[in-house]
Amino acid sequence: MKKLFLLLLLVSSFSFSQDKNSYEELLEKNPFNSMYPEFMAEEAAEYFDEFNMLFSDKSPIAAKEARLVAVAVSAALRCEYCIAAQVEFAKNDGATDEEIKAAIQIAGEIQRFSTLLYGNEFSWDQFNKMIGRDNE
């Protein structure tokens, strides 16, 4: 019985050590993996890799344009961390300061128009006429 207990203890400590090592490897691979609880870090890292394909050659949107969208959304959400990261990534993908400013301006204008339309309670009929959409 003692041997069985020692064997179980050894196996469990070995697997715990392996889990710690794999978590450390995930952190070395990408420091953003530290945002996730350790128990789900591996799955979250896999998702993060999949998500980042949106900014790759596999995406239907070119990387620079995708990053400009991310900059605009980050600004609209007022996420300081997101803005800093996405501006840096956009520049790395070839975006100019003027393109970044334009993306942020677009986000601001969409937010402003949304407030005006919502606050003035435009009906769908009024709105569709304003944008030139035929009512069905």
Short mmCIF file of N, CA, C and O in Angstrom, two decimals:
data_model
loop_
_atom_site.label_atom_id
_atom_site.label_comp_id
_atom_site.label_asym_id
_atom_site.label_seq_id
_atom_site.Cartn_x
_atom_site.Cartn_y
_atom_site.Cartn_z
N MET A 1 0.83 -1.20 0.00
CA MET A 1 0.00 0.00 0.00
C MET A 1 0.87 1.25 0.00
O MET A 1 0.55 2.23 -0.68
N LYS A 2 1.94 1.19 0.79
CA LYS A 2 2.85 2.32 0.85
C LYS A 2 3.46 2.60 -0.53
O LYS A 2 3.58 3.75 -0.94
N LYS A 3 3.82 1.53 -1.23
CA LYS A 3 4.43 1.69 -2.55
C LYS A 3 3.44 2.31 -3.54
O LYS A 3 3.80 3.16 -4.34
N LEU A 4 2.19 1.89 -3.45
CA LEU A 4 1.17 2.44 -4.32
C LEU A 4 0.97 3.93 -4.06
O LEU A 4 0.87 4.73 -4.98
N PHE A 5 0.93 4.29 -2.79
CA PHE A 5 0.79 5.69 -2.42
C PHE A 5 1.96 6.52 -2.93
O PHE A 5 1.77 7.60 -3.50
N LEU A 6 3.18 6.03 -2.76
CA LEU A 6 4.35 6.74 -3.24
C LEU A 6 4.35 6.87 -4.76
O LEU A 6 4.72 7.91 -5.32
N LEU A 7 3.90 5.81 -5.43
CA LEU A 7 3.82 5.85 -6.89
C LEU A 7 2.82 6.91 -7.35
O LEU A 7 3.09 7.69 -8.25
N LEU A 8 1.65 6.94 -6.71
CA LEU A 8 0.64 7.95 -7.05
C LEU A 8 1.15 9.37 -6.77
O LEU A 8 0.93 10.29 -7.57
N LEU A 9 1.85 9.54 -5.67
CA LEU A 9 2.40 10.84 -5.33
C LEU A 9 3.44 11.27 -6.36
O LEU A 9 3.44 12.42 -6.82
N LEU A 10 4.27 10.35 -6.77
CA LEU A 10 5.30 10.64 -7.77
C LEU A 10 4.67 11.01 -9.11
O LEU A 10 5.06 11.99 -9.75
N VAL A 11 3.67 10.25 -9.54
CA VAL A 11 3.00 10.51 -10.81
C VAL A 11 2.30 11.87 -10.78
O VAL A 11 2.38 12.64 -11.73
N SER A 12 1.60 12.17 -9.68
CA SER A 12 0.88 13.44 -9.62
C SER A 12 1.85 14.62 -9.59
O SER A 12 1.60 15.64 -10.21
N SER A 13 2.96 14.51 -8.90
CA SER A 13 3.92 15.61 -8.87
C SER A 13 4.59 15.77 -10.23
O SER A 13 4.89 16.87 -10.65
N PHE A 14 4.79 14.67 -10.94
CA PHE A 14 5.37 14.74 -12.28
C PHE A 14 4.42 15.44 -13.24
O PHE A 14 4.82 16.30 -13.99
N SER A 15 3.14 15.10 -13.16
CA SER A 15 2.18 15.75 -14.07
C SER A 15 2.01 17.22 -13.71
O SER A 15 1.86 18.06 -14.59
N PHE A 16 2.06 17.56 -12.41
CA PHE A 16 1.98 18.95 -12.00
C PHE A 16 3.18 19.71 -12.55
O PHE A 16 3.05 20.83 -13.06
N SER A 17 4.34 19.11 -12.48
CA SER A 17 5.55 19.73 -13.00
C SER A 17 5.46 19.94 -14.50
O SER A 17 5.86 20.97 -15.02
N GLN A 18 4.89 18.96 -15.21
CA GLN A 18 4.72 19.10 -16.65
C GLN A 18 3.76 20.25 -16.97
O GLN A 18 3.99 21.01 -17.89
N ASP A 19 2.66 20.36 -16.19
CA ASP A 19 1.70 21.44 -16.41
C ASP A 19 2.37 22.79 -16.22
O ASP A 19 2.15 23.72 -16.99
N LYS A 20 3.18 22.91 -15.17
CA LYS A 20 3.90 24.16 -14.90
C LYS A 20 4.85 24.49 -16.05
O LYS A 20 4.93 25.62 -16.49
N ASN A 21 5.55 23.46 -16.55
CA ASN A 21 6.48 23.67 -17.65
C ASN A 21 5.74 24.12 -18.90
O ASN A 21 6.18 25.03 -19.59
N SER A 22 4.60 23.48 -19.19
CA SER A 22 3.87 23.87 -20.40
C SER A 22 3.31 25.28 -20.26
O SER A 22 3.27 26.03 -21.23
N TYR A 23 2.90 25.67 -19.06
CA TYR A 23 2.42 27.03 -18.84
C TYR A 23 3.56 28.03 -19.05
O TYR A 23 3.37 29.06 -19.71
N GLU A 24 4.71 27.72 -18.52
CA GLU A 24 5.87 28.59 -18.70
C GLU A 24 6.22 28.71 -20.18
O GLU A 24 6.58 29.79 -20.65
N GLU A 25 6.11 27.63 -20.91
CA GLU A 25 6.38 27.65 -22.36
C GLU A 25 5.38 28.55 -23.08
O GLU A 25 5.75 29.30 -23.99
N LEU A 26 4.11 28.48 -22.66
CA LEU A 26 3.09 29.35 -23.26
C LEU A 26 3.42 30.82 -23.00
O LEU A 26 3.23 31.66 -23.89
N LEU A 27 3.88 31.12 -21.80
CA LEU A 27 4.24 32.50 -21.47
C LEU A 27 5.44 32.97 -22.28
O LEU A 27 5.50 34.13 -22.69
N GLU A 28 6.40 32.08 -22.49
CA GLU A 28 7.56 32.43 -23.31
C GLU A 28 7.15 32.65 -24.76
O GLU A 28 7.66 33.55 -25.43
N LYS A 29 6.22 31.84 -25.24
CA LYS A 29 5.76 31.95 -26.63
C LYS A 29 5.08 33.29 -26.87
O LYS A 29 5.27 33.93 -27.89
N ASN A 30 4.23 33.69 -25.91
CA ASN A 30 3.49 34.93 -26.07
C ASN A 30 3.13 35.45 -24.68
O ASN A 30 2.37 34.83 -23.95
N PRO A 31 3.65 36.62 -24.28
CA PRO A 31 3.37 37.14 -22.94
C PRO A 31 1.89 37.44 -22.71
O PRO A 31 1.45 37.48 -21.57
N PHE A 32 1.10 37.63 -23.78
CA PHE A 32 -0.33 37.86 -23.60
C PHE A 32 -1.03 36.64 -22.99
O PHE A 32 -2.13 36.76 -22.45
N ASN A 33 -0.41 35.47 -23.08
CA ASN A 33 -1.00 34.28 -22.49
C ASN A 33 -1.13 34.38 -20.97
O ASN A 33 -1.89 33.65 -20.36
N SER A 34 -0.42 35.32 -20.36
CA SER A 34 -0.51 35.49 -18.91
C SER A 34 -1.85 36.09 -18.49
O SER A 34 -2.18 36.11 -17.30
N MET A 35 -2.65 36.56 -19.45
CA MET A 35 -3.98 37.12 -19.12
C MET A 35 -4.96 36.04 -18.69
O MET A 35 -5.97 36.34 -18.07
N TYR A 36 -4.69 34.81 -19.08
CA TYR A 36 -5.65 33.74 -18.88
C TYR A 36 -5.33 32.92 -17.64
O TYR A 36 -4.15 32.71 -17.32
N PRO A 37 -6.35 32.42 -16.95
CA PRO A 37 -6.09 31.52 -15.83
C PRO A 37 -5.31 30.31 -16.33
O PRO A 37 -5.52 29.84 -17.45
N GLU A 38 -4.41 29.84 -15.50
CA GLU A 38 -3.52 28.76 -15.89
C GLU A 38 -4.27 27.53 -16.40
O GLU A 38 -3.84 26.89 -17.35
N PHE A 39 -5.42 27.22 -15.79
CA PHE A 39 -6.13 26.00 -16.17
C PHE A 39 -6.65 26.03 -17.60
O PHE A 39 -6.89 25.00 -18.20
N MET A 40 -6.81 27.23 -18.17
CA MET A 40 -7.33 27.32 -19.54
C MET A 40 -6.36 28.00 -20.50
O MET A 40 -6.70 28.29 -21.64
N ALA A 41 -5.14 28.23 -20.04
CA ALA A 41 -4.18 28.99 -20.83
C ALA A 41 -3.86 28.32 -22.16
O ALA A 41 -3.71 29.00 -23.18
N GLU A 42 -3.76 27.01 -22.17
CA GLU A 42 -3.41 26.33 -23.42
C GLU A 42 -4.49 26.53 -24.48
O GLU A 42 -4.20 26.87 -25.62
N GLU A 43 -5.76 26.36 -24.10
CA GLU A 43 -6.86 26.54 -25.04
C GLU A 43 -6.96 28.01 -25.47
O GLU A 43 -7.22 28.32 -26.62
N ALA A 44 -6.76 28.91 -24.52
CA ALA A 44 -6.82 30.34 -24.85
C ALA A 44 -5.70 30.72 -25.81
O ALA A 44 -5.92 31.50 -26.75
N ALA A 45 -4.52 30.15 -25.61
CA ALA A 45 -3.40 30.43 -26.51
C ALA A 45 -3.70 29.91 -27.92
O ALA A 45 -3.36 30.57 -28.91
N GLU A 46 -4.32 28.76 -28.00
CA GLU A 46 -4.70 28.21 -29.32
C GLU A 46 -5.70 29.15 -30.00
O GLU A 46 -5.59 29.43 -31.19
N TYR A 47 -6.68 29.64 -29.24
CA TYR A 47 -7.66 30.57 -29.80
C TYR A 47 -6.96 31.86 -30.25
O TYR A 47 -7.25 32.39 -31.31
N PHE A 48 -6.05 32.37 -29.43
CA PHE A 48 -5.33 33.60 -29.75
C PHE A 48 -4.57 33.44 -31.07
O PHE A 48 -4.56 34.34 -31.90
N ASP A 49 -3.97 32.26 -31.27
CA ASP A 49 -3.28 31.98 -32.54
C ASP A 49 -4.26 32.01 -33.70
O ASP A 49 -3.98 32.55 -34.77
N GLU A 50 -5.44 31.42 -33.49
CA GLU A 50 -6.46 31.41 -34.54
C GLU A 50 -6.96 32.83 -34.83
O GLU A 50 -7.09 33.23 -35.98
N PHE A 51 -7.21 33.58 -33.78
CA PHE A 51 -7.67 34.96 -33.92
C PHE A 51 -6.67 35.78 -34.73
O PHE A 51 -7.05 36.57 -35.60
N ASN A 52 -5.40 35.61 -34.45
CA ASN A 52 -4.37 36.40 -35.14
C ASN A 52 -4.25 36.06 -36.62
O ASN A 52 -3.63 36.82 -37.37
N MET A 53 -4.87 34.97 -37.05
CA MET A 53 -4.89 34.67 -38.48
C MET A 53 -5.67 35.74 -39.25
O MET A 53 -5.48 35.90 -40.45
N LEU A 54 -6.54 36.47 -38.55
CA LEU A 54 -7.26 37.57 -39.19
C LEU A 54 -6.31 38.66 -39.69
O LEU A 54 -6.68 39.46 -40.54
N PHE A 55 -5.10 38.67 -39.17
CA PHE A 55 -4.10 39.67 -39.54
C PHE A 55 -2.99 39.05 -40.39
O PHE A 55 -1.90 39.58 -40.46
N SER A 56 -3.28 37.93 -41.02
CA SER A 56 -2.28 37.20 -41.79
C SER A 56 -2.66 37.15 -43.27
O SER A 56 -3.71 37.64 -43.67
N ASP A 57 -1.81 36.50 -44.04
CA ASP A 57 -2.08 36.32 -45.47
C ASP A 57 -3.29 35.42 -45.73
O ASP A 57 -3.83 35.42 -46.82
N LYS A 58 -3.73 34.68 -44.71
CA LYS A 58 -4.88 33.78 -44.87
C LYS A 58 -6.20 34.53 -44.80
O LYS A 58 -7.23 34.02 -45.20
N SER A 59 -6.17 35.74 -44.29
CA SER A 59 -7.39 36.53 -44.11
C SER A 59 -7.82 37.16 -45.43
O SER A 59 -6.99 37.53 -46.26
N PRO A 60 -9.13 37.34 -45.64
CA PRO A 60 -9.60 38.02 -46.84
C PRO A 60 -9.33 39.53 -46.81
O PRO A 60 -9.47 40.21 -47.81
N ILE A 61 -8.94 40.05 -45.64
CA ILE A 61 -8.62 41.46 -45.49
C ILE A 61 -7.11 41.58 -45.30
O ILE A 61 -6.53 40.87 -44.48
N ALA A 62 -6.48 42.47 -46.03
CA ALA A 62 -5.03 42.67 -45.90
C ALA A 62 -4.68 43.05 -44.46
O ALA A 62 -5.47 43.72 -43.77
N ALA A 63 -3.52 42.64 -44.02
CA ALA A 63 -3.10 42.83 -42.62
C ALA A 63 -3.17 44.30 -42.20
O ALA A 63 -3.68 44.62 -41.11
N LYS A 64 -2.68 45.20 -43.03
CA LYS A 64 -2.68 46.62 -42.67
C LYS A 64 -4.10 47.13 -42.46
O LYS A 64 -4.39 47.81 -41.46
N GLU A 65 -5.00 46.77 -43.37
CA GLU A 65 -6.38 47.22 -43.25
C GLU A 65 -7.05 46.60 -42.02
O GLU A 65 -7.82 47.27 -41.32
N ALA A 66 -6.76 45.34 -41.77
CA ALA A 66 -7.33 44.68 -40.58
C ALA A 66 -6.84 45.37 -39.31
O ALA A 66 -7.61 45.58 -38.37
N ARG A 67 -5.58 45.75 -39.30
CA ARG A 67 -5.03 46.45 -38.13
C ARG A 67 -5.67 47.83 -37.98
O ARG A 67 -5.91 48.30 -36.86
N LEU A 68 -5.96 48.50 -39.09
CA LEU A 68 -6.63 49.80 -39.01
C LEU A 68 -8.04 49.66 -38.45
O LEU A 68 -8.49 50.52 -37.67
N VAL A 69 -8.72 48.58 -38.81
CA VAL A 69 -10.03 48.30 -38.21
C VAL A 69 -9.86 48.10 -36.70
O VAL A 69 -10.62 48.65 -35.89
N ALA A 70 -8.84 47.34 -36.33
CA ALA A 70 -8.59 47.09 -34.91
C ALA A 70 -8.27 48.38 -34.16
O ALA A 70 -8.70 48.57 -33.01
N VAL A 71 -7.52 49.28 -34.80
CA VAL A 71 -7.23 50.58 -34.18
C VAL A 71 -8.53 51.35 -33.96
O VAL A 71 -8.77 51.89 -32.88
N ALA A 72 -9.38 51.39 -34.98
CA ALA A 72 -10.64 52.12 -34.88
C ALA A 72 -11.54 51.56 -33.77
O ALA A 72 -12.09 52.32 -32.97
N VAL A 73 -11.65 50.27 -33.72
CA VAL A 73 -12.49 49.64 -32.68
C VAL A 73 -11.89 49.89 -31.29
O VAL A 73 -12.61 50.20 -30.34
N SER A 74 -10.58 49.79 -31.19
CA SER A 74 -9.91 50.04 -29.91
C SER A 74 -10.19 51.46 -29.43
O SER A 74 -10.44 51.68 -28.24
N ALA A 75 -10.13 52.41 -30.36
CA ALA A 75 -10.42 53.80 -29.99
C ALA A 75 -11.87 53.97 -29.57
O ALA A 75 -12.17 54.64 -28.57
N ALA A 76 -12.77 53.35 -30.32
CA ALA A 76 -14.20 53.46 -30.00
C ALA A 76 -14.51 52.85 -28.63
O ALA A 76 -15.34 53.37 -27.89
N LEU A 77 -13.81 51.77 -28.30
CA LEU A 77 -14.01 51.12 -27.00
C LEU A 77 -13.26 51.83 -25.87
O LEU A 77 -13.47 51.51 -24.70
N ARG A 78 -12.37 52.74 -26.26
CA ARG A 78 -11.55 53.47 -25.30
C ARG A 78 -10.68 52.54 -24.47
O ARG A 78 -10.53 52.73 -23.25
N CYS A 79 -10.10 51.57 -25.14
CA CYS A 79 -9.21 50.61 -24.48
C CYS A 79 -7.76 51.08 -24.71
O CYS A 79 -7.21 50.91 -25.80
N GLU A 80 -7.16 51.67 -23.69
CA GLU A 80 -5.81 52.21 -23.82
C GLU A 80 -4.80 51.15 -24.23
O GLU A 80 -3.91 51.40 -25.05
N TYR A 81 -4.93 49.98 -23.62
CA TYR A 81 -4.01 48.89 -23.94
C TYR A 81 -4.17 48.46 -25.40
O TYR A 81 -3.20 48.26 -26.12
N CYS A 82 -5.43 48.34 -25.80
CA CYS A 82 -5.72 47.93 -27.18
C CYS A 82 -5.21 48.96 -28.18
O CYS A 82 -4.62 48.60 -29.21
N ILE A 83 -5.43 50.23 -27.89
CA ILE A 83 -4.97 51.29 -28.79
C ILE A 83 -3.45 51.21 -28.95
O ILE A 83 -2.94 51.20 -30.07
N ALA A 84 -2.74 51.15 -27.83
CA ALA A 84 -1.28 51.12 -27.89
C ALA A 84 -0.79 49.92 -28.70
O ALA A 84 0.08 50.06 -29.57
N ALA A 85 -1.36 48.76 -28.44
CA ALA A 85 -0.93 47.55 -29.16
C ALA A 85 -1.30 47.62 -30.63
O ALA A 85 -0.47 47.37 -31.51
N GLN A 86 -2.54 47.99 -30.92
CA GLN A 86 -3.00 47.96 -32.31
C GLN A 86 -2.33 49.04 -33.16
O GLN A 86 -2.07 48.82 -34.35
N VAL A 87 -2.03 50.20 -32.59
CA VAL A 87 -1.30 51.22 -33.33
C VAL A 87 0.09 50.71 -33.66
O VAL A 87 0.57 50.84 -34.79
N GLU A 88 0.74 50.11 -32.68
CA GLU A 88 2.08 49.55 -32.92
C GLU A 88 2.03 48.47 -34.01
O GLU A 88 2.85 48.46 -34.92
N PHE A 89 1.06 47.56 -33.89
CA PHE A 89 0.95 46.48 -34.88
C PHE A 89 0.60 47.04 -36.27
O PHE A 89 1.10 46.55 -37.28
N ALA A 90 -0.26 48.05 -36.31
CA ALA A 90 -0.63 48.65 -37.59
C ALA A 90 0.60 49.28 -38.26
O ALA A 90 0.81 49.12 -39.47
N LYS A 91 1.39 49.98 -37.47
CA LYS A 91 2.62 50.58 -38.02
C LYS A 91 3.56 49.49 -38.53
O LYS A 91 4.18 49.65 -39.58
N ASN A 92 3.66 48.40 -37.77
CA ASN A 92 4.51 47.29 -38.20
C ASN A 92 4.02 46.68 -39.51
O ASN A 92 4.82 46.13 -40.27
N ASP A 93 2.71 46.79 -39.76
CA ASP A 93 2.14 46.26 -41.00
C ASP A 93 2.06 47.32 -42.09
O ASP A 93 1.40 47.13 -43.11
N GLY A 94 2.70 48.48 -41.88
CA GLY A 94 2.83 49.47 -42.93
C GLY A 94 1.88 50.65 -42.87
O GLY A 94 1.88 51.49 -43.77
N ALA A 95 1.06 50.75 -41.84
CA ALA A 95 0.13 51.88 -41.74
C ALA A 95 0.90 53.15 -41.38
O ALA A 95 1.82 53.14 -40.58
N THR A 96 0.48 54.24 -42.00
CA THR A 96 1.08 55.55 -41.70
C THR A 96 0.30 56.22 -40.58
O THR A 96 -0.83 55.83 -40.24
N ASP A 97 0.89 57.27 -40.03
CA ASP A 97 0.19 58.03 -38.99
C ASP A 97 -1.11 58.62 -39.53
O ASP A 97 -2.12 58.66 -38.82
N GLU A 98 -1.11 59.07 -40.79
CA GLU A 98 -2.32 59.63 -41.39
C GLU A 98 -3.41 58.56 -41.52
O GLU A 98 -4.59 58.85 -41.31
N GLU A 99 -3.04 57.36 -41.91
CA GLU A 99 -4.02 56.27 -42.02
C GLU A 99 -4.60 55.93 -40.65
O GLU A 99 -5.80 55.69 -40.51
N ILE A 100 -3.75 55.94 -39.64
CA ILE A 100 -4.21 55.65 -38.27
C ILE A 100 -5.16 56.74 -37.80
O ILE A 100 -6.22 56.45 -37.24
N LYS A 101 -4.81 57.99 -38.05
CA LYS A 101 -5.70 59.11 -37.67
C LYS A 101 -7.03 59.01 -38.40
O LYS A 101 -8.09 59.26 -37.81
N ALA A 102 -6.99 58.65 -39.68
CA ALA A 102 -8.23 58.52 -40.44
C ALA A 102 -9.11 57.40 -39.88
O ALA A 102 -10.33 57.56 -39.76
N ALA A 103 -8.50 56.28 -39.52
CA ALA A 103 -9.27 55.15 -38.95
C ALA A 103 -9.94 55.58 -37.64
O ALA A 103 -11.12 55.27 -37.40
N ILE A 104 -9.20 56.31 -36.82
CA ILE A 104 -9.76 56.79 -35.55
C ILE A 104 -10.86 57.82 -35.81
O ILE A 104 -11.91 57.81 -35.14
N GLN A 105 -10.67 58.67 -36.79
CA GLN A 105 -11.69 59.67 -37.14
C GLN A 105 -12.97 58.97 -37.60
O GLN A 105 -14.08 59.38 -37.22
N ILE A 106 -12.83 57.95 -38.41
CA ILE A 106 -14.00 57.19 -38.88
C ILE A 106 -14.75 56.60 -37.69
O ILE A 106 -15.98 56.70 -37.60
N ALA A 107 -14.01 56.01 -36.76
CA ALA A 107 -14.65 55.44 -35.57
C ALA A 107 -15.41 56.50 -34.79
O ALA A 107 -16.55 56.29 -34.35
N GLY A 108 -14.79 57.67 -34.65
CA GLY A 108 -15.44 58.76 -33.93
C GLY A 108 -16.69 59.25 -34.62
O GLY A 108 -17.71 59.55 -33.98
N GLU A 109 -16.62 59.35 -35.94
CA GLU A 109 -17.78 59.83 -36.71
C GLU A 109 -18.93 58.82 -36.66
O GLU A 109 -20.09 59.21 -36.54
N ILE A 110 -18.61 57.55 -36.74
CA ILE A 110 -19.67 56.53 -36.64
C ILE A 110 -20.33 56.62 -35.26
O ILE A 110 -21.56 56.57 -35.15
N GLN A 111 -19.51 56.81 -34.24
CA GLN A 111 -20.07 56.93 -32.89
C GLN A 111 -20.95 58.18 -32.79
O GLN A 111 -22.03 58.14 -32.21
N ARG A 112 -20.51 59.27 -33.35
CA ARG A 112 -21.27 60.52 -33.31
C ARG A 112 -22.60 60.38 -34.04
O ARG A 112 -23.66 60.73 -33.52
N PHE A 113 -22.55 59.82 -35.27
CA PHE A 113 -23.79 59.64 -36.04
C PHE A 113 -24.74 58.67 -35.34
O PHE A 113 -25.95 58.85 -35.37
N SER A 114 -24.18 57.66 -34.73
CA SER A 114 -25.02 56.71 -34.00
C SER A 114 -25.77 57.43 -32.88
O SER A 114 -26.97 57.22 -32.69
N THR A 115 -25.08 58.30 -32.16
CA THR A 115 -25.71 59.07 -31.09
C THR A 115 -26.81 59.97 -31.64
O THR A 115 -27.91 60.06 -31.08
N LEU A 116 -26.51 60.64 -32.76
CA LEU A 116 -27.51 61.55 -33.35
C LEU A 116 -28.74 60.79 -33.85
O LEU A 116 -29.88 61.22 -33.61
N LEU A 117 -28.51 59.70 -34.55
CA LEU A 117 -29.64 58.91 -35.07
C LEU A 117 -30.46 58.30 -33.94
O LEU A 117 -31.69 58.37 -33.93
N TYR A 118 -29.79 57.73 -32.99
CA TYR A 118 -30.47 57.07 -31.86
C TYR A 118 -31.21 58.10 -31.02
O TYR A 118 -32.38 57.91 -30.67
N GLY A 119 -30.53 59.20 -30.71
CA GLY A 119 -31.13 60.22 -29.85
C GLY A 119 -32.32 60.91 -30.50
O GLY A 119 -33.26 61.31 -29.82
N ASN A 120 -32.29 61.05 -31.83
CA ASN A 120 -33.39 61.70 -32.54
C ASN A 120 -34.48 60.71 -32.94
O ASN A 120 -35.46 61.09 -33.58
N GLU A 121 -34.31 59.46 -32.58
CA GLU A 121 -35.31 58.40 -32.79
C GLU A 121 -35.83 58.35 -34.22
O GLU A 121 -37.04 58.34 -34.45
N PHE A 122 -34.91 58.32 -35.17
CA PHE A 122 -35.32 58.17 -36.56
C PHE A 122 -36.01 56.83 -36.75
O PHE A 122 -35.56 55.81 -36.24
N SER A 123 -37.09 56.83 -37.50
CA SER A 123 -37.75 55.57 -37.81
C SER A 123 -36.92 54.85 -38.88
O SER A 123 -36.11 55.46 -39.57
N TRP A 124 -37.17 53.57 -39.05
CA TRP A 124 -36.46 52.82 -40.09
C TRP A 124 -36.81 53.34 -41.48
O TRP A 124 -35.97 53.39 -42.36
N ASP A 125 -38.06 53.76 -41.66
CA ASP A 125 -38.45 54.33 -42.95
C ASP A 125 -37.65 55.60 -43.25
O ASP A 125 -37.13 55.77 -44.34
N GLN A 126 -37.56 56.49 -42.25
CA GLN A 126 -36.78 57.72 -42.43
C GLN A 126 -35.32 57.38 -42.73
O GLN A 126 -34.72 57.96 -43.64
N PHE A 127 -34.80 56.48 -41.95
CA PHE A 127 -33.39 56.11 -42.10
C PHE A 127 -33.12 55.51 -43.47
O PHE A 127 -32.15 55.88 -44.14
N ASN A 128 -33.96 54.58 -43.89
CA ASN A 128 -33.76 53.94 -45.20
C ASN A 128 -33.81 54.97 -46.32
O ASN A 128 -33.05 54.88 -47.29
N LYS A 129 -34.69 55.97 -46.23
CA LYS A 129 -34.75 57.03 -47.25
C LYS A 129 -33.45 57.85 -47.22
O LYS A 129 -32.94 58.22 -48.28
N MET A 130 -32.91 58.10 -46.04
CA MET A 130 -31.69 58.89 -45.91
C MET A 130 -30.49 58.20 -46.58
O MET A 130 -29.64 58.87 -47.15
N ILE A 131 -30.44 56.89 -46.49
CA ILE A 131 -29.29 56.17 -47.07
C ILE A 131 -29.55 55.66 -48.48
O ILE A 131 -28.69 55.02 -49.08
N GLY A 132 -30.75 55.92 -48.99
CA GLY A 132 -31.06 55.51 -50.36
C GLY A 132 -31.42 54.05 -50.52
O GLY A 132 -31.37 53.50 -51.61
N ARG A 133 -31.86 53.44 -49.45
CA ARG A 133 -32.27 52.04 -49.50
C ARG A 133 -33.77 51.98 -49.82
O ARG A 133 -34.56 52.68 -49.21
N ASP A 134 -34.12 51.15 -50.76
CA ASP A 134 -35.53 50.96 -51.08
C ASP A 134 -36.20 50.20 -49.96
O ASP A 134 -35.69 49.20 -49.47
N ASN A 135 -37.35 50.67 -49.56
CA ASN A 135 -38.12 49.94 -48.56
C ASN A 135 -38.83 48.79 -49.22
O ASN A 135 -39.37 48.91 -50.33
N GLU A 136 -38.83 47.68 -48.57
CA GLU A 136 -39.48 46.48 -49.14
C GLU A 136 -40.84 46.27 -48.56
O GLU A 136 -41.19 46.59 -47.50
#
